Coordinates of C-alpha atoms and ligand atoms in Angstrom, one line a residue:
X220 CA 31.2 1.8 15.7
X221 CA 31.8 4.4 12.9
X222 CA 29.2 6.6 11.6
X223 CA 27.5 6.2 8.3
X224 CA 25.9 9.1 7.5
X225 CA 24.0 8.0 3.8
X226 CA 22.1 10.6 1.7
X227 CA 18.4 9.7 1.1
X228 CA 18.7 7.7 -2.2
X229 CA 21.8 5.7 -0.4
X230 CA 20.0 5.2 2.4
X231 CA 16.8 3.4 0.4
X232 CA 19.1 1.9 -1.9
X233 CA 20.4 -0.2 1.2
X234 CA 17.7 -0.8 2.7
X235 CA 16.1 -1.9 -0.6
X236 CA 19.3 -4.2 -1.7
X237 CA 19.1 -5.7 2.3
X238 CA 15.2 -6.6 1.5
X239 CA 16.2 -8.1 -1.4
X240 CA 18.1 -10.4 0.4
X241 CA 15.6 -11.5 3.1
X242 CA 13.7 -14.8 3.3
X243 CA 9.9 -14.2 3.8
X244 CA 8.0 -16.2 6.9
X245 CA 6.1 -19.4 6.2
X246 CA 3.0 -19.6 4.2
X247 CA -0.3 -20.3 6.2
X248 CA -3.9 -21.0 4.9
X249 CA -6.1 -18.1 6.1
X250 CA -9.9 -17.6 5.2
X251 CA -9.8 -15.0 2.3
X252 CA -11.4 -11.9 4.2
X253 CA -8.3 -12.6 7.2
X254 CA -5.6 -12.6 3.7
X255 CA -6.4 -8.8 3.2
X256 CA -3.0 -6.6 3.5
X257 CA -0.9 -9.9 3.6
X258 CA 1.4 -11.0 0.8
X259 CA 0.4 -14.1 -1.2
X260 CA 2.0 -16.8 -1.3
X261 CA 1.0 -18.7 -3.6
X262 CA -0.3 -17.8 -7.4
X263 CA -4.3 -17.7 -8.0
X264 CA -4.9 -19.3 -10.9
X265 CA -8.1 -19.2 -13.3
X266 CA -9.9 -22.8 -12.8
X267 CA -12.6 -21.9 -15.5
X268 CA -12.3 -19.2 -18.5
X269 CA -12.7 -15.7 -18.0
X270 CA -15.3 -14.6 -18.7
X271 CA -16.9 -18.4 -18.9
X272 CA -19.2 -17.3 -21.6
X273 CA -19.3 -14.8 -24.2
X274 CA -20.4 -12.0 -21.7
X275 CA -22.9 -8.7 -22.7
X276 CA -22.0 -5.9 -21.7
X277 CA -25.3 -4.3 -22.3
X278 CA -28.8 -4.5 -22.0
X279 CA -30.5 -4.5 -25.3
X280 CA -30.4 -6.6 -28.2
X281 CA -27.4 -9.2 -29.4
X282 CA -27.9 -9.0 -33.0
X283 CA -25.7 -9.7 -36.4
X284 CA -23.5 -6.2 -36.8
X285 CA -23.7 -7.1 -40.6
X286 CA -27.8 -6.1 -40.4
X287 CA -26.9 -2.8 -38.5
X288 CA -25.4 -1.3 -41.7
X289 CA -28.8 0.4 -43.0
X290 CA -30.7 2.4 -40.7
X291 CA -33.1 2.3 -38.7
X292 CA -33.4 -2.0 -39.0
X293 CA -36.4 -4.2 -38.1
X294 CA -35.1 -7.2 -36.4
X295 CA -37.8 -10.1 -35.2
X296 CA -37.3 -10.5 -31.8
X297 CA -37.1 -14.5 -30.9
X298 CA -36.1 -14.5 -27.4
X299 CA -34.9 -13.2 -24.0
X300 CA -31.9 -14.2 -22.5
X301 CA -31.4 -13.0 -18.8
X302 CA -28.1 -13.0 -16.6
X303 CA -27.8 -16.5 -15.2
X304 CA -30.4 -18.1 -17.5
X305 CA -30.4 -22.3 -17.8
X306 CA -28.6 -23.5 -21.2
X307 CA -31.6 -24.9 -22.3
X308 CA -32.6 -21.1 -23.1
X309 CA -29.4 -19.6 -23.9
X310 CA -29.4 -22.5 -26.8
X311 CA -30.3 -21.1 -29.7
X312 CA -29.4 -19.1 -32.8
X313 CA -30.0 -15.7 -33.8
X314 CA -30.1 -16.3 -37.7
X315 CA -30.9 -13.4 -40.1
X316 CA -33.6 -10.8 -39.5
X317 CA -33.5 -11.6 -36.2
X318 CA -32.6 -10.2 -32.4
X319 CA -32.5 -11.5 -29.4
X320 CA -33.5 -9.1 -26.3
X321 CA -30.5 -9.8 -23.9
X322 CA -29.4 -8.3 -20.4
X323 CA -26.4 -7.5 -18.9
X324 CA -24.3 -10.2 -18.0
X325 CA -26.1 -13.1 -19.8
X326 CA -25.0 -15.4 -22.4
X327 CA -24.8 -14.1 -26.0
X328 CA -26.2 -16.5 -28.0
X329 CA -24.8 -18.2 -31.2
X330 CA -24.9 -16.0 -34.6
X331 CA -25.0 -12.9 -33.0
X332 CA -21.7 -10.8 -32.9
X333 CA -22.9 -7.7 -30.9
X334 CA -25.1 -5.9 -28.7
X335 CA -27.0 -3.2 -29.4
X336 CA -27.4 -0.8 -26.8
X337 CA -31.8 -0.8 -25.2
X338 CA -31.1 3.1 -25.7
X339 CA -30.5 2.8 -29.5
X340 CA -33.5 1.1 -30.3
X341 CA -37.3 0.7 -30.1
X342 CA -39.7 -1.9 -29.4
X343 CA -43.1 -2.4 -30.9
X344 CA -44.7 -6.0 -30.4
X345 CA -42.2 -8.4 -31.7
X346 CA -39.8 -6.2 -33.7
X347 CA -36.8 -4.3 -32.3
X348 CA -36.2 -1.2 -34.3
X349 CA -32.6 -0.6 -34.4
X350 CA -31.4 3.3 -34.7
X351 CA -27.2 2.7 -34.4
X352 CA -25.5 0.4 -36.0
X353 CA -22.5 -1.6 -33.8
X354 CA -19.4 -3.4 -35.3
X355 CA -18.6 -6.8 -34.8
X356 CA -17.8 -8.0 -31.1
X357 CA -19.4 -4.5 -29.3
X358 CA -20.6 -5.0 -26.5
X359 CA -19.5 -8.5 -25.8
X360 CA -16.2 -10.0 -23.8
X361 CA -15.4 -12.8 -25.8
X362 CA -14.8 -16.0 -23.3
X363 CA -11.4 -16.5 -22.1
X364 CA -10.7 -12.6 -22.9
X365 CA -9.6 -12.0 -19.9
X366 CA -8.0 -14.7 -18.4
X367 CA -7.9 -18.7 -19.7
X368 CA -8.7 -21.6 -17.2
X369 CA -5.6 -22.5 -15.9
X370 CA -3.8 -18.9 -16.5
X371 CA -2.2 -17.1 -13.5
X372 CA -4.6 -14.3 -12.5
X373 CA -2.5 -13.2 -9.6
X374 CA 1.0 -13.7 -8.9
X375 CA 2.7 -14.8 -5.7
X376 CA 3.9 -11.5 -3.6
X377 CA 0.8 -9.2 -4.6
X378 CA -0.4 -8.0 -1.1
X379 CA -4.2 -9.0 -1.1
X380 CA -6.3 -6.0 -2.0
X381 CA -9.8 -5.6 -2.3
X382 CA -9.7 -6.2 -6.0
X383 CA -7.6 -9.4 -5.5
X384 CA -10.2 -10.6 -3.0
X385 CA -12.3 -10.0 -5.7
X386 CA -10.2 -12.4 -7.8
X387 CA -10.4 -15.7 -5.1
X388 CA -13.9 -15.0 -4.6
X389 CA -14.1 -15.7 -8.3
X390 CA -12.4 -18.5 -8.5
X391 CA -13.7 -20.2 -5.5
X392 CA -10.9 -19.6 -2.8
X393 CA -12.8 -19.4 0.7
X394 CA -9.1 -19.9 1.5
X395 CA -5.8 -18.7 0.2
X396 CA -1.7 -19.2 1.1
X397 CA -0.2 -16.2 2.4
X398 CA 2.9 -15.7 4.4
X399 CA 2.4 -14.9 8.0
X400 CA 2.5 -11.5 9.9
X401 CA 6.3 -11.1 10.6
X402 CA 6.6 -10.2 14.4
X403 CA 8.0 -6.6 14.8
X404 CA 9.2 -6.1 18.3
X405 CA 8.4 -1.8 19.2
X406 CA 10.4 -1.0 21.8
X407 CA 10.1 3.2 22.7
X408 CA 12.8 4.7 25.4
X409 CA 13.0 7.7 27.3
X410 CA 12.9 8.4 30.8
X411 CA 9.9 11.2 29.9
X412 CA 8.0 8.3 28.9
X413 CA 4.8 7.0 30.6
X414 CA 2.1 4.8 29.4
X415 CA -1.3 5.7 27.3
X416 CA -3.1 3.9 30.9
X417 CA -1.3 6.8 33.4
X418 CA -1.1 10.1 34.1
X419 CA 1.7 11.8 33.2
X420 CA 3.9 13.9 35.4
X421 CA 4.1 17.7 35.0
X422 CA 7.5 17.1 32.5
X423 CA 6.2 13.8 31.3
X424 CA 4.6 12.6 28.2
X425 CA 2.6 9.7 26.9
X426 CA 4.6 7.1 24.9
X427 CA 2.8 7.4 21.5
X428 CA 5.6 6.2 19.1
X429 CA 4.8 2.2 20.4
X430 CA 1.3 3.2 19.5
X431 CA 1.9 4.8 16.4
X432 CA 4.1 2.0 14.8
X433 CA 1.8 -0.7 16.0
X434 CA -0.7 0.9 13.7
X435 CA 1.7 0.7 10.9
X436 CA 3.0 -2.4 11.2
X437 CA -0.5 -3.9 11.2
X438 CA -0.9 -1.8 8.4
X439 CA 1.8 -2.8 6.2
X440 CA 0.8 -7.3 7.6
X441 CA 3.4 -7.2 10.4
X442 CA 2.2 -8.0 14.2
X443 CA 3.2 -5.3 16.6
X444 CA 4.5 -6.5 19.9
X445 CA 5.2 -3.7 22.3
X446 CA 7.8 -3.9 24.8
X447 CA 7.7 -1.8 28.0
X448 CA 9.1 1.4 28.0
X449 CA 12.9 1.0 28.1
X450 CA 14.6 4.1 30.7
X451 CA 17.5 5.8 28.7
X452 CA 20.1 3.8 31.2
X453 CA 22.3 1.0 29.9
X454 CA 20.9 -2.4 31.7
X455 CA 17.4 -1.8 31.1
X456 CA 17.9 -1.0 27.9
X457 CA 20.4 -4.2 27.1
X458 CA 17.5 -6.7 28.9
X459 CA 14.4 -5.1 26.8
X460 CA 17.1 -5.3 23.7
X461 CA 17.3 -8.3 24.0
X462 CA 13.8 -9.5 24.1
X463 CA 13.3 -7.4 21.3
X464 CA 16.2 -9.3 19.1
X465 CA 13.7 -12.6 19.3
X466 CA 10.9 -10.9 16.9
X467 CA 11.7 -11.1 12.9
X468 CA 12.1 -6.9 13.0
X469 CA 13.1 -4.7 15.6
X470 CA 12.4 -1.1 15.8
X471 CA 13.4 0.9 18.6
X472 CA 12.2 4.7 19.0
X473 CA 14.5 7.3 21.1
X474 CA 17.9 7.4 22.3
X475 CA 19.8 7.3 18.6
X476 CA 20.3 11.3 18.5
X477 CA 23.1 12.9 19.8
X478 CA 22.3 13.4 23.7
X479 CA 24.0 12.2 26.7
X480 CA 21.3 9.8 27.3
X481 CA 20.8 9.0 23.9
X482 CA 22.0 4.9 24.8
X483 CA 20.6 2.9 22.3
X484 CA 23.6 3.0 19.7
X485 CA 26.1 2.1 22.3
X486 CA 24.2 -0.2 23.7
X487 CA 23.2 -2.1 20.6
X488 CA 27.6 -1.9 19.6
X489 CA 28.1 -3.6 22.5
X490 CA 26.1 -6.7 21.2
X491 CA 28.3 -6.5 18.1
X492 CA 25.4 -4.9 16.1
X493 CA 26.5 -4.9 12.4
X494 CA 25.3 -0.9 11.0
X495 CA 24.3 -0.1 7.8
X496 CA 23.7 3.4 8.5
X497 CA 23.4 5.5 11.4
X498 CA 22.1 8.5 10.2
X499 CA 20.5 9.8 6.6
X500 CA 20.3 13.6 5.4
X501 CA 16.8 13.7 5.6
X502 CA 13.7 15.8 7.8
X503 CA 12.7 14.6 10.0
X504 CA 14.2 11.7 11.0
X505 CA 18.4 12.6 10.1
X506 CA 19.2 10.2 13.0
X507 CA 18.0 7.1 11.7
X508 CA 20.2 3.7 12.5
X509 CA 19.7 1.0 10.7
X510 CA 21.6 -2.6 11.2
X511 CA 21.3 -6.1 11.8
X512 CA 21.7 -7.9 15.2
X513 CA 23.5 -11.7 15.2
X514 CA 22.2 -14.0 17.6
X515 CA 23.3 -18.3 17.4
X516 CA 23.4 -17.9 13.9
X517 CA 20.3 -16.2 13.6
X518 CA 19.9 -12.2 12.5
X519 CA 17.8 -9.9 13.1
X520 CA 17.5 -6.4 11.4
X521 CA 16.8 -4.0 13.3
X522 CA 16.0 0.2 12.9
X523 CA 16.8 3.0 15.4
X524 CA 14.2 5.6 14.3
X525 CA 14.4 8.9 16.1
X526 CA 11.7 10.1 19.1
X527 CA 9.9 12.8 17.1
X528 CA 6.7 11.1 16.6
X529 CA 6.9 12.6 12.8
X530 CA 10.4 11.6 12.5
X531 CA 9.1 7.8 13.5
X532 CA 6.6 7.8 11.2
X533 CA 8.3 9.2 8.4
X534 CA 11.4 6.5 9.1
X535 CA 9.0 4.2 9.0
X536 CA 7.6 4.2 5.4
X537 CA 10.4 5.3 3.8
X538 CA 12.9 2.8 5.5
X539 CA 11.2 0.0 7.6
X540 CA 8.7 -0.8 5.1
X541 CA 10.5 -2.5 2.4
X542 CA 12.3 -4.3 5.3
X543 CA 8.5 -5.3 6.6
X544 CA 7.3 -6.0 2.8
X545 CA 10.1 -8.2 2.5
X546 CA 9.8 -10.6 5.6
X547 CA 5.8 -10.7 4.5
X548 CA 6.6 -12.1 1.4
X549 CA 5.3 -8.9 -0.8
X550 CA 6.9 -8.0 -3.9
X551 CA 9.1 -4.9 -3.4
X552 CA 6.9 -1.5 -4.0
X553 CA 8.3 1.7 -4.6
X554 CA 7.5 4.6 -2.9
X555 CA 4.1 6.3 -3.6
X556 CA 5.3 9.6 -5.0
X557 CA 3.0 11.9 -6.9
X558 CA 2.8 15.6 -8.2
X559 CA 1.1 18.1 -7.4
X560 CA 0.9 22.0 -8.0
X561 CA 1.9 23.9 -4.9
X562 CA -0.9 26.2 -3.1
X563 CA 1.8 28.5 -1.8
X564 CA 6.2 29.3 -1.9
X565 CA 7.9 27.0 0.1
X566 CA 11.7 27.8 1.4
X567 CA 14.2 25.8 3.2
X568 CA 17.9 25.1 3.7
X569 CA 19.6 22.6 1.2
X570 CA 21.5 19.6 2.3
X571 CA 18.7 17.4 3.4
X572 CA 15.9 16.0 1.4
X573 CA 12.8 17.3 3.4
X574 CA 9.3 15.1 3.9
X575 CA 7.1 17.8 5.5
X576 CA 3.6 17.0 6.6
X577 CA 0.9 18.9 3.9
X578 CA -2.3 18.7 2.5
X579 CA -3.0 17.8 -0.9
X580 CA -6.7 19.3 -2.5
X581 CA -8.1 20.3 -5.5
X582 CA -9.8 19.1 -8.6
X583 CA -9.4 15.6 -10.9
X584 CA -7.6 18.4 -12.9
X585 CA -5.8 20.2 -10.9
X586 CA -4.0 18.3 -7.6
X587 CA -2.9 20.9 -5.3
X588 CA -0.7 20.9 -2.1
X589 CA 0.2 23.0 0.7
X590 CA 2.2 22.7 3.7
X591 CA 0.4 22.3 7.3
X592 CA 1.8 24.7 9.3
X593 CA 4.1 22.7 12.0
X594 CA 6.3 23.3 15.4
X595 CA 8.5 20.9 13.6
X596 CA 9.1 17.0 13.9
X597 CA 7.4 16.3 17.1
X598 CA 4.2 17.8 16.1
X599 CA 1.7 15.2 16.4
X600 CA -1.2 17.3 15.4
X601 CA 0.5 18.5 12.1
X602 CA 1.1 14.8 11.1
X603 CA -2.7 13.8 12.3
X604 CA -3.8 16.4 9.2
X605 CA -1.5 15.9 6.6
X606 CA -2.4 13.2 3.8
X607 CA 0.6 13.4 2.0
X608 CA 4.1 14.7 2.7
X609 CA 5.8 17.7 0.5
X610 CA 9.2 16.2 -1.1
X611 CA 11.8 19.5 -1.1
X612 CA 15.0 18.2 -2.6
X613 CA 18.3 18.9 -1.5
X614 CA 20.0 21.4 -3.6
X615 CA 16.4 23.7 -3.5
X616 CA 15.6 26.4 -1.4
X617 CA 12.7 28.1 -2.6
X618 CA 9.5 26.8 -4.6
X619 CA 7.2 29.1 -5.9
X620 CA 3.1 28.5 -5.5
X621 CA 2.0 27.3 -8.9
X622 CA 5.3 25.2 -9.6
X623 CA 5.1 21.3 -9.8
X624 CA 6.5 19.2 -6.7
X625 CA 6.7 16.1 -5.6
X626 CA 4.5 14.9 -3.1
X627 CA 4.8 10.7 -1.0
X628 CA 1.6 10.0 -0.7
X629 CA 1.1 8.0 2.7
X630 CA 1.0 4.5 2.8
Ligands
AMP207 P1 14.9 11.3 21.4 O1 14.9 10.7 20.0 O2 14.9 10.2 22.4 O3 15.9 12.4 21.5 O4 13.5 12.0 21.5 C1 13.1 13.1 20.7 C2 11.8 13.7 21.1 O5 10.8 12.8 20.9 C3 11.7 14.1 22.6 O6 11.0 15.3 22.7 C4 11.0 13.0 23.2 O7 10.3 13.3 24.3 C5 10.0 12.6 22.1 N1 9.7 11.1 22.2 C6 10.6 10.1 22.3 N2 10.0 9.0 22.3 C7 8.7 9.2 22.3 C8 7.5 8.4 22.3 N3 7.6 7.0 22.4 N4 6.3 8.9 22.2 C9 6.2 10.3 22.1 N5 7.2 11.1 22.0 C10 8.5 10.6 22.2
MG208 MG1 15.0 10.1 24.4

């Protein structure tokens, strides 16, 4: 096995040209509320026009904008037309010198070209006063505006948000086609490690990585299966491996950093792993391996993410995830970077492009960051405050408090 040792941009690049190349697991049927945070796998199409009807905006008064010219108009007030009123009272005509009152959401009725808002007007008896004029088509969505019957409202490979819920509701999907949660085997080593259920020893810890990347693998429409702890010794290791190679994604934590008992390398060469990478110039998480495993044909990629519970879950959105999107069927998404101006100096070493845990604040107009203050990559409480991560570059040492920086939000 050589080393690979990839810069951050390489390392994404490959991972992101290996996604590409994946083919997603079968679509299923699922009852719309189970399809939220899984990839779609078919199109949702419009069955009707959208809106169905010419739609007001507005409560007030659909009217012809040609009789809003001269202020303030009297306008005869013929009718009412409210949300989800029966044709038989949405059918008629506003014709000159007159208005009809109208709420939001209803029908605008024939001859009328616009809405006049209830706040620009006045009411005595039967006649509307109106005190603004409107142009033609204020107010109202015009049917089909938004979408025609028959026109794709959502593509294949959008992840199902709320808003896209909101899209099958509307066109009558109790059930949609998505692709299924890939499996993603979790298998954590180290011979400190003890379960969330025990007590640990005076120089043990509890195995939190398993736990941690379950959560974002449900997250990001995978299903988590965690193995048992593997020790740092060969066999084990080689049996829990193996089990591991049957899921559609593998991610091991521990064991790929440069220790004696650091096994999980050699033992995954000795299967005749094919690497992509085995480490990238980043913090946390410069150990990183990433490869694929062959078994009877069949391959399996799998990720070596390093035991510092920040470096795991760092690894994990900026390398497993399009991996993850990809066997779910999603459409590749880049990563969510932002800007923000910086609370405070920051200063670090060049040669690795640094993701540290921070905190972004301040107002709509001004988005501010700051560093949490950390013990480094296996603070857990550090990474349990931050909301975003600070991006340092690296060829930069020192950022000053009001400069811009980037900021990956977390996903
Ligand atoms: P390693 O990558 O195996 O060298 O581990 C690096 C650090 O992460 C060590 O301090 C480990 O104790 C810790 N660590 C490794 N695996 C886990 C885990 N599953 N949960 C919590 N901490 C871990
Ligand atoms: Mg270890």
């Amino acid at each position: 096995m050589t080393n690979t040792i990839a810069s951050f941009l390489e390392a994404r690049q490959q991972v992101e040209d290996y996604a590409s190349s994946l083919t997603p697991t079968d679509p299923q049927m699922v009852s719309l509320l189970d399809a939220a945070g899984l990839a779609l796998a078919e199109d949702l199409g419009a069955d009707r026009d959208f809106p169905p009807f010419p739609r007001s905006t507005r409560d007030g008064f659909a009217v012809r904008s040609s009789e809003t010219k001269n202020l303030p108009a009297q306008l005869r007030v013929v009718a009412e037309i409210r949300a989800g009123a029966a044709t038989a009272e949405t059918d008629i005509r506003v014709n000159a010198g007159e208005a009809v009152e109208i709420m939001t959401g209803a029908p605008v009725p024939a001859g009328a070209d616009a809405v006049v808002m209830v706040e620009h007007t006045g009411r005595n008896g039967d006649t509307a006063t109106v005190q603004r004029s409107v142009s033609a088509g204020e107010n109202i969505v015009a049917a089909g505006s938004e979408a025609r019957a028959g026109d794709i409202m959502v593509a294949r490979g959008r992840r199902v948000n709320h808003a896209i819920v909101a899209v099958a509701a509307a066109i009558g999907r109790p059930e949609v086609a998505v692709h299924r949660r890939p499996r993603v085997a979790i298998l954590a080593t180290g011979d400190e490690l003890v379960d969330i259920n025990l007590r640990p020893g005076p120089n043990e810890i509890r195995n939190s990585n398993s736990y941690s990347l379950a959560a974002q693998v449900h997250a990001a429409g995978g299903e988590p299966l965690i193995l048992p702890v593997s020790r740092d010794q060969a066999d084990e290791l080689a049996l829990l491996l193996r089990k591991g190679m049957e899921a559609d994604l593998l991610l091991v934590t521990g064991g790929v950093s440069m220790g004696k008992y650091d096994l999980v390398e050699q033992v995954l060469a000795s299967f005749e792993a094919k690497f992509f990478f085995t480490g990238a110039l980043i913090q946390p998480g410069k150990p990183v391996v990433f490869g694929e495993l062959h078994n009877n044909g069949d391959s399996t990629p799998f990720f070596g993410l390093p035991g510092n519970p920040v470096s795991t879950m760092v690894t994990f959105q900026l390398f497993v995830r399009p991996v993850l999107d990809a066997l779910a069927g999603a459409a590749p998404q880049p990563l969510p970077f932002a800007q923000a101006v910086l609370k405070k100096d920051v200063t670090s070493k060049t040669g690795l492009t640094r993701f540290l845990p921070a905190k972004l604040s301040g107002a709509v107009d001004n988005p501010e960051v700051e560093l949490i203050r950390w013990q480094g990559s296996g603070d857990l409480m550090a990474a349990s405050q931050a909301n975003c991560y600070i991006v340092v570059p690296p060829e930069r040492e020192q950022f000053r408090a009001g400069e811009s920086i980037t900021i990956l939000m977390l996903t």
